[in-house]
Amino acid sequence: MKDLSCDTLIIGAGSAGIEAYIAAKAKGATCILVESGPLGTTAQRTGDIPTASLIEAGNCVYQIKHSKDYGINLYGNFDIDTSDVMNSLRAIRAKATTQILSFIYKIPEDLRVIGKASFVDDHNICVDNEVNIKFKTCVIATGAHPVIPFEFTKLGDVLTTKDIFDLDSLPKSLAIFGAGAVGLQIGQALSYLGCDVTIFAKDKLWDITDSNVLNVGSTLLSSKIKLAINSKISTIEKEDNGFGIYFLDNNKKENYLNVEKTLVAHSRAANIEGLNLRNIGVKLNHLGLIDVDLETMQTSIPHIFAAGDVCTSLMSTSLAKIQGTNAGINAATYPYVYVKDNKAKTRVIFTDPPMAIVGLSLAQMLKRSENGNPFITSEYRANDGIFRVKRKEGGILRLYVDEKSRKIMGCEMCIARAESIANFLALAISKGMTCDDLASFPFHYPTAENAIARACESAIRALSRKDSF
C-alpha cells in the first residue's frame, strides 16, 4: 500500500475539479488530483462542446434551407449530405479533450492518482485499495451522470448523453423525453439536420418560470420542432424497427409514434457512489446532491468542500468553474474562507431562439417580494431592429426591477442573441445598475443589446405609473 499526503486533495478532474486544483495550487497548497476516469471533462466529452458542435451543424443546414428568406435563391436539385456530421463532431471533441489530457499529464505522477476514491475518515482516502492519501482539506468535484428512469431500463437501447454522440450516424427519427437544456438543444439541432424529432415535455421548457416567456418560447419552438407538451405516456414498446410510443397529447387525444431511437434527458445524479460520504458525516440534500454553503462551497464538514454537478442540479460549465475556483481557494486557505461576491448568474441554452435566465428568475423575485421587496416587470418584444434584419422576430425579454432602488434584479428571455444580451445584463446587475442607467446607455443600433434599453424604457414608464398613485 502506497502512502501519500498533501495539503489539499481534489477528487475529480472535470471542469470544477481542474479549476479547484489550479486555484489551490496558486495559493501555495500542495495538491493531489484523483480521477477515476474516463479522463476529460464532461463538458468536453458529452456536454457543451459536442452539443455546441451539433447545434452549429444544424444551424448551418437551417440557413441553407432558408436562404430564400434573405433573397438568395438556390436553383436546381441539391442534396444535403449529413453522414459525416458525427465524425466531424468527434474530431472537435477530440481536440478539446486532448487539451484537458495535456494539462492532467503535466501534473507530476506522484501528485496525480488514477482510480476510485473512498473516504476512510475525514482526513484520509483510499484509492482502489492501493494508495492511501492523507489530506488537510479536500474538494469533491466528481460531477454527475445521466439517469435512466426505471420504466425505460427494461426497454434496452435507450440513449443518454453518454452515448448519443458516439452514434455512427444520425438517427432517422428520435423521441426525446425531457425538455431541459439537453433535450431541447440536442433535439432542435438534430431536427435541423433532418432527423424527425419529437420532444416530450411536461408543463414547462427548461427552467423558465415566467409564463409570458414560456408561452412565447413554446410558440416559437413548436414552429420549428415537434413539442409534445403536457403529454402523458401510456406505453412504450420495443419494436423490430425501433420503439412504439402511445401517448395522450395536450387535448387528451390518443397518439401513436414510431421512432428509431429514444433519448432520455430527464435528470442527472451525483457521482458519489463508493465515496462513503455518509460514513464520515457529509450531508446530502433531498436530491441526493452534496449539501454545500454556496457562498463558501463548504460541506457539513468544514474542511471538506464540493463544487460542480455533484452539489447543484442547475449547473453550467461556467458556474462549475467559478465554484471550483472558490472551493480551491478556500480549501487552500482554510480555516480562513473567502465568501465570494454574489455575481449575477447567467444561464443560457442555445435553442433557436436561445433562452436565458440572468440574475433572479421570476419565481425567485416573487419569493423575494414576500419579504417586503416589491418589484415591477417590463418586457420587450423582438419585432424590429436587428431581429427583423436577421429574420428572428417574435422573441421576448422580461426584466425584473426593484421598485425602491430601481436596480435590475433579474431577467428571463427567449430571444435571438440571448447569450449576448444575457452576458451584458449579468455585468450590469453585478454592478448594481438601474433601469435608468441602462435606458440611457449608448447601445449601438442595430444590435441585440439594444433590446435592454427598450425594456428599461418600459420599466421606467411602469415605475412612473406606480409613483403617480
C-alpha positions as semicolon CSV with decimal commas, in nm:
position;residue;x (nm);y (nm);z (nm)
1;M;0,000;0,000;0,000
2;K;0,142;0,337;-0,107
3;D;0,111;0,633;0,131
4;L;0,083;0,994;0,010
5;S;-0,004;1,321;0,181
6;C;-0,095;1,672;0,074
7;D;-0,246;1,998;0,190
8;T;-0,547;1,987;-0,046
9;L;-0,689;1,681;-0,215
10;I;-0,901;1,728;-0,528
11;I;-1,132;1,438;-0,618
12;G;-1,247;1,469;-0,978
13;A;-1,074;1,619;-1,283
14;G;-1,373;1,778;-1,452
15;S;-1,432;2,149;-1,508
16;A;-1,481;2,220;-1,135
17;G;-1,201;1,991;-1,020
18;I;-0,939;2,130;-1,254
19;E;-1,022;2,487;-1,154
20;A;-1,006;2,386;-0,787
21;Y;-0,663;2,231;-0,841
22;I;-0,532;2,540;-1,020
23;A;-0,672;2,778;-0,757
24;A;-0,547;2,581;-0,457
25;K;-0,203;2,537;-0,609
26;A;-0,183;2,911;-0,684
27;K;-0,243;2,976;-0,314
28;G;0,061;2,766;-0,226
29;A;-0,108;2,442;-0,127
30;T;0,046;2,108;-0,219
31;C;-0,227;1,932;-0,413
32;I;-0,303;1,579;-0,527
33;L;-0,560;1,520;-0,800
34;V;-0,757;1,192;-0,801
35;E;-0,966;1,094;-1,103
36;S;-1,149;0,767;-1,166
37;G;-1,184;0,822;-1,542
38;P;-1,258;0,843;-1,822
39;L;-1,022;1,138;-1,848
40;G;-1,155;1,458;-1,999
41;T;-1,430;1,678;-1,858
42;T;-1,800;1,606;-1,907
43;A;-1,826;1,940;-2,086
44;Q;-1,570;1,823;-2,342
45;R;-1,687;1,463;-2,381
46;T;-2,066;1,467;-2,356
47;G;-2,167;1,822;-2,268
48;D;-2,114;2,171;-2,402
49;I;-1,856;2,102;-2,672
50;P;-2,024;1,816;-2,865
51;T;-2,366;1,976;-2,813
52;A;-2,243;2,310;-2,948
53;S;-2,085;2,132;-3,247
54;L;-2,415;1,958;-3,323
55;I;-2,603;2,288;-3,291
56;E;-2,364;2,462;-3,532
57;A;-2,409;2,185;-3,788
58;G;-2,786;2,209;-3,752
59;N;-2,785;2,587;-3,786
60;C;-2,572;2,559;-4,099
61;V;-2,828;2,331;-4,264
62;Y;-3,115;2,552;-4,148
63;Q;-2,955;2,862;-4,305
64;I;-2,903;2,681;-4,635
65;K;-3,264;2,567;-4,643
66;H;-3,393;2,914;-4,555
67;S;-3,162;3,121;-4,775
68;K;-3,465;3,241;-4,969
69;D;-3,564;3,447;-4,663
70;Y;-3,263;3,666;-4,745
71;G;-3,335;3,688;-5,116
72;I;-3,087;3,414;-5,204
73;N;-3,227;3,157;-5,444
74;L;-3,076;2,814;-5,492
75;Y;-3,156;2,665;-5,833
76;G;-3,157;2,304;-5,937
77;N;-3,180;1,994;-5,727
78;F;-2,927;1,954;-5,450
79;D;-2,889;1,712;-5,162
80;I;-2,751;1,793;-4,819
81;D;-2,536;1,504;-4,701
82;T;-2,516;1,491;-4,319
83;S;-2,349;1,150;-4,299
84;D;-2,020;1,294;-4,172
85;V;-2,166;1,520;-3,902
86;M;-2,094;1,282;-3,613
87;N;-1,736;1,224;-3,727
88;S;-1,679;1,598;-3,752
89;L;-1,829;1,642;-3,406
90;R;-1,600;1,377;-3,259
91;A;-1,297;1,541;-3,420
92;I;-1,381;1,868;-3,245
93;R;-1,442;1,682;-2,921
94;A;-1,109;1,502;-2,950
95;K;-0,920;1,830;-2,985
96;A;-1,094;1,976;-2,680
97;T;-1,035;1,661;-2,475
98;T;-0,669;1,649;-2,577
99;Q;-0,616;1,991;-2,420
100;I;-0,756;1,864;-2,090
101;L;-0,547;1,548;-2,102
102;S;-0,237;1,755;-2,174
103;F;-0,300;1,957;-1,858
104;I;-0,360;1,648;-1,645
105;Y;-0,050;1,464;-1,768
106;K;0,169;1,765;-1,692
107;I;0,091;1,711;-1,324
108;P;0,374;1,504;-1,167
109;E;0,286;1,136;-1,134
110;D;0,309;1,135;-0,755
111;L;0,052;1,418;-0,746
112;R;-0,186;1,255;-0,995
113;V;-0,367;0,935;-0,900
114;I;-0,600;0,747;-1,134
115;G;-0,856;0,534;-0,954
116;K;-1,170;0,524;-0,743
117;A;-1,153;0,720;-0,418
118;S;-1,320;0,619;-0,094
119;F;-1,310;0,813;0,234
120;V;-1,158;0,624;0,526
121;D;-1,226;0,917;0,759
122;D;-1,248;1,294;0,718
123;H;-0,871;1,328;0,665
124;N;-0,787;1,013;0,470
125;I;-0,895;0,842;0,149
126;C;-0,807;0,512;-0,012
127;V;-0,779;0,477;-0,390
128;D;-0,855;0,131;-0,530
129;N;-0,718;-0,026;-0,211
130;E;-0,371;0,058;-0,338
131;V;-0,299;0,417;-0,233
132;N;-0,370;0,594;0,096
133;I;-0,379;0,974;0,083
134;K;-0,374;1,188;0,395
135;F;-0,502;1,545;0,346
136;K;-0,573;1,860;0,545
137;T;-0,856;1,980;0,321
138;C;-1,045;1,830;0,031
139;V;-1,255;1,937;-0,268
140;I;-1,508;1,688;-0,406
141;A;-1,580;1,758;-0,772
142;T;-1,683;1,419;-0,905
143;G;-1,963;1,551;-1,129
144;A;-2,285;1,372;-1,222
145;H;-2,419;1,121;-1,472
146;P;-2,745;1,092;-1,667
147;V;-3,012;0,877;-1,509
148;I;-3,240;0,636;-1,695
149;P;-3,576;0,611;-1,513
150;F;-3,686;0,262;-1,413
151;E;-3,966;0,241;-1,671
152;F;-3,707;0,285;-1,951
153;T;-3,446;0,042;-1,822
154;K;-3,647;-0,266;-1,924
155;L;-3,663;-0,146;-2,287
156;G;-3,290;-0,154;-2,356
157;D;-3,104;0,051;-2,619
158;V;-3,222;0,378;-2,463
159;L;-2,976;0,660;-2,530
160;T;-2,838;0,918;-2,287
161;T;-2,586;1,195;-2,342
162;K;-2,313;0,945;-2,256
163;D;-2,368;0,759;-2,583
164;I;-2,566;0,970;-2,830
165;F;-2,250;1,143;-2,952
166;D;-2,092;0,805;-3,025
167;L;-2,358;0,702;-3,279
168;D;-2,211;0,612;-3,617
169;S;-2,474;0,817;-3,797
170;L;-2,763;1,050;-3,726
171;P;-3,087;0,871;-3,638
172;K;-3,373;0,900;-3,886
173;S;-3,623;0,957;-3,605
174;L;-3,589;1,021;-3,234
175;A;-3,810;1,065;-2,929
176;I;-3,660;1,276;-2,651
177;F;-3,801;1,255;-2,301
178;G;-3,733;1,575;-2,109
179;A;-3,745;1,939;-2,221
180;G;-3,449;2,058;-2,021
181;A;-3,130;2,206;-2,167
182;V;-3,007;1,872;-2,303
183;G;-3,334;1,764;-2,462
184;L;-3,415;2,097;-2,626
185;Q;-3,068;2,172;-2,762
186;I;-2,992;1,827;-2,899
187;G;-3,348;1,782;-3,023
188;Q;-3,359;2,103;-3,222
189;A;-3,011;2,050;-3,365
190;L;-3,097;1,701;-3,485
191;S;-3,427;1,826;-3,625
192;Y;-3,244;2,087;-3,833
193;L;-3,015;1,810;-3,957
194;G;-3,310;1,618;-4,094
195;C;-3,396;1,387;-3,805
196;D;-3,768;1,354;-3,726
197;V;-3,760;1,459;-3,360
198;T;-4,039;1,471;-3,102
199;I;-3,967;1,614;-2,758
200;F;-4,195;1,504;-2,477
201;A;-4,232;1,770;-2,207
202;K;-4,442;1,827;-1,901
203;D;-4,568;2,178;-1,834
204;K;-4,255;2,383;-1,890
205;L;-3,950;2,435;-2,105
206;W;-3,609;2,421;-1,943
207;D;-3,611;2,621;-1,615
208;I;-3,822;2,913;-1,737
209;T;-4,060;3,034;-1,461
210;D;-4,215;3,336;-1,636
211;S;-4,537;3,228;-1,810
212;N;-4,503;3,505;-2,070
213;V;-4,159;3,379;-2,172
214;L;-4,280;3,020;-2,155
215;N;-4,572;3,092;-2,389
216;V;-4,356;3,273;-2,643
217;G;-4,087;3,006;-2,623
218;S;-4,339;2,726;-2,671
219;T;-4,489;2,900;-2,973
220;L;-4,156;2,974;-3,140
221;L;-4,002;2,633;-3,077
222;S;-4,319;2,449;-3,176
223;S;-4,299;2,614;-3,518
224;K;-3,959;2,451;-3,575
225;I;-3,972;2,124;-3,384
226;K;-4,236;1,881;-3,260
227;L;-4,309;1,952;-2,894
228;A;-4,549;1,722;-2,709
229;I;-4,613;1,949;-2,411
230;N;-4,830;1,825;-2,123
231;S;-4,834;1,482;-2,284
232;K;-4,882;1,163;-2,087
233;I;-4,707;0,845;-2,197
234;S;-4,936;0,543;-2,197
235;T;-4,698;0,273;-2,322
236;I;-4,354;0,241;-2,477
237;E;-4,279;-0,084;-2,657
238;K;-3,968;-0,217;-2,826
239;E;-4,046;-0,292;-3,190
240;D;-3,849;-0,450;-3,475
241;N;-3,780;-0,110;-3,629
242;G;-3,729;0,087;-3,309
243;F;-3,981;0,196;-3,047
244;G;-4,357;0,235;-3,045
245;I;-4,487;0,512;-2,819
246;Y;-4,852;0,552;-2,721
247;F;-4,936;0,882;-2,552
248;L;-5,214;1,125;-2,469
249;D;-5,149;1,474;-2,606
250;N;-5,248;1,807;-2,451
251;N;-5,604;1,757;-2,579
252;K;-5,628;1,409;-2,421
253;K;-5,621;1,251;-2,766
254;E;-5,451;0,912;-2,805
255;N;-5,147;0,913;-3,036
256;Y;-4,903;0,658;-3,167
257;L;-4,545;0,736;-3,265
258;N;-4,283;0,505;-3,409
259;V;-3,918;0,616;-3,377
260;E;-3,582;0,461;-3,448
261;K;-3,417;0,584;-3,128
262;T;-3,511;0,723;-2,787
263;L;-3,310;0,965;-2,575
264;V;-3,373;1,010;-2,203
265;A;-3,283;1,359;-2,084
266;H;-3,477;1,382;-1,760
267;S;-3,218;1,424;-1,487
268;R;-2,869;1,357;-1,360
269;A;-2,740;1,200;-1,039
270;A;-2,429;1,292;-0,844
271;N;-2,124;1,065;-0,883
272;I;-2,088;0,981;-0,515
273;E;-2,116;0,603;-0,518
274;G;-1,834;0,443;-0,319
275;L;-1,712;0,769;-0,163
276;N;-1,859;0,672;0,178
277;L;-1,977;1,028;0,236
278;R;-2,247;0,938;0,486
279;N;-2,000;0,738;0,691
280;I;-1,785;1,045;0,751
281;G;-2,080;1,282;0,804
282;V;-2,105;1,467;0,471
283;K;-2,473;1,555;0,435
284;L;-2,674;1,516;0,116
285;N;-2,983;1,715;0,019
286;H;-3,323;1,579;-0,090
287;L;-3,194;1,543;-0,448
288;G;-2,904;1,323;-0,341
289;L;-2,651;1,602;-0,406
290;I;-2,384;1,713;-0,162
291;D;-2,527;1,988;0,058
292;V;-2,297;2,294;0,047
293;D;-2,285;2,655;0,157
294;L;-2,295;2,820;-0,186
295;E;-2,102;3,122;-0,056
296;T;-1,800;2,920;0,060
297;M;-1,862;2,576;-0,103
298;Q;-1,815;2,409;0,238
299;T;-1,996;2,085;0,311
300;S;-2,127;1,984;0,652
301;I;-1,763;1,903;0,736
302;P;-1,598;2,250;0,723
303;H;-1,261;2,139;0,580
304;I;-1,426;1,937;0,301
305;F;-1,560;2,137;0,007
306;A;-1,759;2,044;-0,303
307;A;-1,817;2,207;-0,642
308;G;-1,992;2,147;-0,972
309;D;-2,261;1,895;-1,068
310;V;-2,202;1,695;-0,752
311;C;-2,364;1,969;-0,543
312;T;-2,614;2,150;-0,766
313;S;-2,852;2,048;-1,042
314;L;-2,868;2,395;-1,201
315;M;-2,522;2,368;-1,348
316;S;-2,329;2,510;-1,639
317;T;-1,962;2,485;-1,727
318;S;-1,901;2,849;-1,635
319;L;-2,069;2,805;-1,296
320;A;-1,877;2,483;-1,234
321;K;-1,550;2,667;-1,296
322;I;-1,648;2,953;-1,065
323;Q;-1,746;2,710;-0,791
324;G;-1,429;2,510;-0,842
325;T;-1,211;2,819;-0,813
326;N;-1,387;2,930;-0,497
327;A;-1,368;2,584;-0,341
328;G;-0,998;2,554;-0,430
329;I;-0,909;2,891;-0,280
330;N;-1,100;2,822;0,041
331;A;-0,956;2,472;0,074
332;A;-0,603;2,614;0,040
333;T;-0,659;2,897;0,290
334;Y;-0,873;2,704;0,541
335;P;-0,962;2,779;0,823
336;Y;-0,993;3,123;0,666
337;V;-1,261;3,109;0,398
338;Y;-1,347;3,366;0,137
339;V;-1,713;3,449;0,082
340;K;-1,747;3,509;-0,290
341;D;-1,924;3,811;-0,433
342;N;-2,276;3,736;-0,542
343;K;-2,223;3,795;-0,911
344;A;-2,533;3,761;-1,123
345;K;-2,559;3,407;-1,253
346;T;-2,600;3,364;-1,627
347;R;-2,760;3,052;-1,772
348;V;-2,818;3,011;-2,145
349;I;-2,939;2,730;-2,367
350;F;-2,879;2,750;-2,741
351;T;-3,216;2,667;-2,885
352;D;-3,347;2,873;-3,178
353;P;-3,419;3,125;-3,043
354;P;-3,198;3,083;-2,735
355;M;-3,335;3,107;-2,381
356;A;-3,159;3,264;-2,086
357;I;-3,204;3,339;-1,718
358;V;-2,990;3,614;-1,568
359;G;-2,976;3,705;-1,201
360;L;-3,304;3,621;-1,029
361;S;-3,581;3,434;-1,206
362;L;-3,943;3,546;-1,178
363;A;-4,009;3,270;-0,924
364;Q;-3,721;3,398;-0,710
365;M;-3,843;3,756;-0,743
366;L;-4,191;3,657;-0,627
367;K;-4,045;3,479;-0,325
368;R;-3,828;3,785;-0,255
369;S;-4,134;4,012;-0,271
370;E;-4,295;3,816;0,013
371;N;-4,032;3,972;0,241
372;G;-4,131;4,327;0,154
373;N;-3,930;4,378;-0,165
374;P;-4,178;4,490;-0,432
375;F;-4,077;4,482;-0,797
376;I;-4,212;4,558;-1,140
377;T;-4,178;4,365;-1,463
378;S;-4,120;4,509;-1,806
379;E;-4,075;4,349;-2,142
380;Y;-3,953;4,394;-2,496
381;R;-4,093;4,206;-2,794
382;A;-3,836;4,141;-3,065
383;N;-4,016;4,262;-3,376
384;D;-3,785;4,533;-3,509
385;G;-3,419;4,636;-3,538
386;I;-3,159;4,362;-3,565
387;F;-3,424;4,095;-3,506
388;R;-3,608;4,200;-3,820
389;V;-3,282;4,218;-4,015
390;K;-3,188;3,865;-3,906
391;R;-3,542;3,733;-3,966
392;K;-3,561;3,644;-3,597
393;E;-3,876;3,828;-3,490
394;G;-4,110;3,709;-3,218
395;G;-3,879;3,676;-2,917
396;I;-3,938;3,823;-2,573
397;L;-3,722;3,972;-2,296
398;R;-3,870;4,021;-1,948
399;L;-3,690;4,236;-1,690
400;Y;-3,748;4,236;-1,314
401;V;-3,674;4,569;-1,147
402;D;-3,671;4,651;-0,775
403;E;-3,928;4,925;-0,707
404;K;-3,733;5,105;-0,437
405;S;-3,379;5,104;-0,577
406;R;-3,481;5,081;-0,947
407;K;-3,199;4,826;-0,987
408;I;-3,222;4,544;-1,239
409;M;-3,255;4,224;-1,036
410;G;-3,313;3,958;-1,298
411;C;-3,439;3,860;-1,638
412;E;-3,586;3,569;-1,831
413;M;-3,587;3,568;-2,208
414;C;-3,642;3,370;-2,524
415;I;-3,494;3,586;-2,796
416;A;-3,232;3,575;-3,072
417;R;-2,878;3,652;-2,945
418;A;-2,990;3,584;-2,590
419;E;-2,634;3,488;-2,497
420;S;-2,501;3,837;-2,580
421;I;-2,788;4,012;-2,406
422;A;-2,750;3,786;-2,100
423;N;-2,378;3,850;-2,060
424;F;-2,426;4,227;-2,072
425;L;-2,718;4,212;-1,828
426;A;-2,520;3,995;-1,586
427;L;-2,246;4,255;-1,575
428;A;-2,499;4,535;-1,530
429;I;-2,674;4,352;-1,246
430;S;-2,340;4,275;-1,076
431;K;-2,252;4,646;-1,095
432;G;-2,585;4,745;-0,939
433;M;-2,704;4,936;-1,244
434;T;-3,058;5,076;-1,256
435;C;-3,311;5,076;-1,534
436;D;-3,236;5,449;-1,573
437;D;-2,865;5,374;-1,629
438;L;-2,937;5,117;-1,897
439;A;-3,216;5,311;-2,069
440;S;-2,967;5,590;-2,139
441;F;-2,673;5,361;-2,222
442;P;-2,549;5,427;-2,579
443;F;-2,604;5,080;-2,723
444;H;-2,506;5,057;-3,087
445;Y;-2,802;5,021;-3,322
446;P;-2,898;4,778;-3,458
447;T;-2,769;4,523;-3,208
448;A;-2,941;4,268;-2,987
449;E;-2,825;4,451;-2,673
450;N;-3,040;4,747;-2,775
451;A;-3,333;4,535;-2,651
452;I;-3,210;4,600;-2,296
453;A;-3,258;4,976;-2,335
454;R;-3,606;4,923;-2,478
455;A;-3,708;4,702;-2,186
456;C;-3,563;4,954;-1,940
457;E;-3,761;5,235;-2,103
458;S;-4,071;5,025;-2,044
459;A;-3,964;4,972;-1,681
460;I;-3,926;5,347;-1,626
461;R;-4,279;5,404;-1,755
462;A;-4,412;5,134;-1,523
463;L;-4,230;5,286;-1,224
464;S;-4,366;5,631;-1,312
465;R;-4,720;5,493;-1,308
466;K;-4,652;5,342;-0,967
467;D;-4,517;5,673;-0,835
468;S;-4,825;5,861;-0,958
469;F;-5,056;5,665;-0,725
